[in-house]
């Protein structure tokens, strides 16, 4: 590579002299025979191009222009190397003078035109490509082969792949010890020869902390779950980082290796953490024309007793100003999560304790409930989480069947499989939430199990996925208990924002012995076509349908109703603002138009 008298001195020396503030009128790039892609890279990377943009908003000094020009020699050189050009010529003329020849203490007072001339020279291909020794099953980049374009980044990728191959087999200190890269200008080939020193196979040693965190060192080690004594594995290091991060107690987590292995063949790991603020609170709101206003709020403590215990208290008030109802629904829930609470179950199993009270005034029943639950949460991988618990639920209810009390022993189980790309605004993937709650009535008849499944899928069209087709299937069933012996909160209803938009809230029920009540099964179907108009606005067309049955089998011995409508979405940092307008399509449960406003997609 030839660069006309490229000065080695740092551009920072320019600050020794001061120049008047001047305008930069024009930066020209001339690059004959250069591809459009490379030309775009040159301009996007250029410090002079950035200076030209700054000059449009104001004025810059001659020092700034010269400093940008001197920086561009190295920047553009790296850009050419990255694209396989090792014999080019770069010239940067400031009002006709080569930038590298301008004395640093005599910067020009005025700058009108800067011309950047680049002759790429021939494209180089790989000649010799040697990287030894390689660990078994190491896969090098396909582009690192004789005859392929000799991009500088490919050399780095190959070296990284070679080192990672050894690290994956426990050789934590593998490194490239010798690297010979030769550009043969006569044949336009790049010869590469690199040698890797694998180092010894190592085992995990001790996990050390700096002691600055409010989370106890013993708790950090328990949560991290470093498999001390086992063979070093980079994936285990990432798992340690992820487990500590997921507690929410830390704003940043870094797990690094000790500089030197221990004499016994173990390698200690060092955890550097920065604590999060221990307390946080938030609130939300959602409104619909019939269901009224819903308000939610929460308070969170991320490190209650120094072991990264998370205490969250949620409050909710709904049906504020609801049509045809003067009574409000309210609930208060407190949940304590203790990460890695039981050493024998491993670091991916957490304990939880939950208590809740609520008062519900629904269209067909009212209920006052109190519930206590304790259990375990298991994270199987990044996408799959399961939960099992034991609980005691007390409920006083009143509906068309009369006033009743329920005291239930429950065994709630759930499984969540989340493959969505974005939680609040997914464009691809799918989501599954399955719940099974066996219950035993300690006060009489009415024992059985409640099942509910929520399956969602998303498919985005095109490279930018501006058009998304979304679908949802909900299935619910109560088995074992007769309808009259099942507490109303366990039965199913349809209508409203979470089931069928355009139909009044919980408007679809069943008639049992002349009484209106919920059903023992539910089938819900929803589909949406989401279209982004620009980066901020989007529109949605949707249709929902719901089926409620007295029987336990969804889709039998019951009635359908459906709704459809249109919506708009406005992008915000916490998710899209949702406004939907819907009306009934089939069924005899409602009429008129319903309005729904909230944060995040409907599903």
Tab-separated table of N, CA and C in Angstrom, residues 6 9 16 89 108 120 154 157 170-171 232 263 280 304 316 351 361 427 464 486 502 515 525 533 581 586:
chain	number	residue	atom	x	y	z
A	6	UNK	N	2.540	9.744	4.571
A	6	UNK	CA	1.619	9.680	5.698
A	6	UNK	C	2.376	9.972	6.985
A	9	UNK	N	2.814	11.245	13.162
A	9	UNK	CA	2.450	12.017	14.345
A	9	UNK	C	0.954	12.002	14.547
A	16	UNK	N	-1.980	22.298	19.374
A	16	UNK	CA	-0.975	23.261	19.796
A	16	UNK	C	-1.135	24.603	19.097
A	89	UNK	N	-3.613	3.240	-3.569
A	89	UNK	CA	-2.962	4.524	-3.316
A	89	UNK	C	-4.023	5.491	-2.811
A	108	UNK	N	-4.168	25.537	7.528
A	108	UNK	CA	-4.749	26.588	6.679
A	108	UNK	C	-5.835	27.357	7.418
A	120	UNK	N	-7.783	1.751	-5.843
A	120	UNK	CA	-7.788	0.523	-5.029
A	120	UNK	C	-6.704	-0.456	-5.437
A	154	UNK	N	-11.583	-11.699	7.460
A	154	UNK	CA	-11.642	-13.158	7.396
A	154	UNK	C	-10.441	-13.774	8.108
A	157	UNK	N	-11.307	-13.642	11.700
A	157	UNK	CA	-12.347	-14.630	12.016
A	157	UNK	C	-11.767	-16.039	12.079
A	170	UNK	N	-11.674	-27.077	26.522
A	170	UNK	CA	-11.089	-26.912	27.843
A	170	UNK	C	-9.759	-26.202	27.887
A	171	UNK	N	-9.222	-25.810	26.744
A	171	UNK	CA	-7.917	-25.134	26.711
A	171	UNK	C	-8.157	-23.619	26.785
A	232	UNK	N	-13.099	-26.734	31.797
A	232	UNK	CA	-13.445	-25.378	31.368
A	232	UNK	C	-14.312	-25.432	30.116
A	263	UNK	N	-1.596	-24.183	40.078
A	263	UNK	CA	-0.702	-25.339	39.881
A	263	UNK	C	-1.435	-26.671	39.736
A	280	UNK	N	-37.507	-0.075	42.847
A	280	UNK	CA	-38.070	0.424	41.604
A	280	UNK	C	-39.590	0.382	41.721
A	304	UNK	N	-33.512	-7.933	48.828
A	304	UNK	CA	-34.205	-7.677	50.092
A	304	UNK	C	-33.336	-7.958	51.310
A	316	UNK	N	-53.773	-3.560	41.525
A	316	UNK	CA	-54.560	-3.316	40.315
A	316	UNK	C	-55.974	-2.928	40.697
A	351	UNK	N	-36.878	-20.537	44.385
A	351	UNK	CA	-38.071	-20.682	45.214
A	351	UNK	C	-38.891	-19.398	45.157
A	361	UNK	N	-65.975	-7.987	41.007
A	361	UNK	CA	-67.390	-7.714	40.753
A	361	UNK	C	-67.605	-7.841	39.246
A	427	UNK	N	-42.280	-9.944	15.823
A	427	UNK	CA	-42.409	-10.030	14.372
A	427	UNK	C	-42.152	-11.445	13.864
A	464	UNK	N	-37.306	-6.660	6.166
A	464	UNK	CA	-37.517	-5.747	7.291
A	464	UNK	C	-38.711	-6.137	8.143
A	486	UNK	N	-68.076	-25.800	40.982
A	486	UNK	CA	-66.820	-25.141	40.638
A	486	UNK	C	-66.925	-23.656	40.949
A	502	UNK	N	-64.697	-6.228	20.509
A	502	UNK	CA	-65.948	-5.918	19.826
A	502	UNK	C	-67.157	-6.476	20.549
A	515	UNK	N	-79.979	-20.365	35.122
A	515	UNK	CA	-79.048	-19.396	35.715
A	515	UNK	C	-77.903	-19.106	34.742
A	525	UNK	N	-60.087	-17.866	19.338
A	525	UNK	CA	-59.288	-17.734	18.123
A	525	UNK	C	-59.121	-16.253	17.800
A	533	UNK	N	-46.424	1.545	8.845
A	533	UNK	CA	-46.502	2.613	7.861
A	533	UNK	C	-45.148	3.301	7.732
A	581	UNK	N	-60.402	-0.251	17.623
A	581	UNK	CA	-61.843	-0.028	17.537
A	581	UNK	C	-62.449	-1.277	16.917
A	586	UNK	N	-70.614	-11.718	14.896
A	586	UNK	CA	-71.617	-12.775	15.018
A	586	UNK	C	-71.934	-12.989	16.489
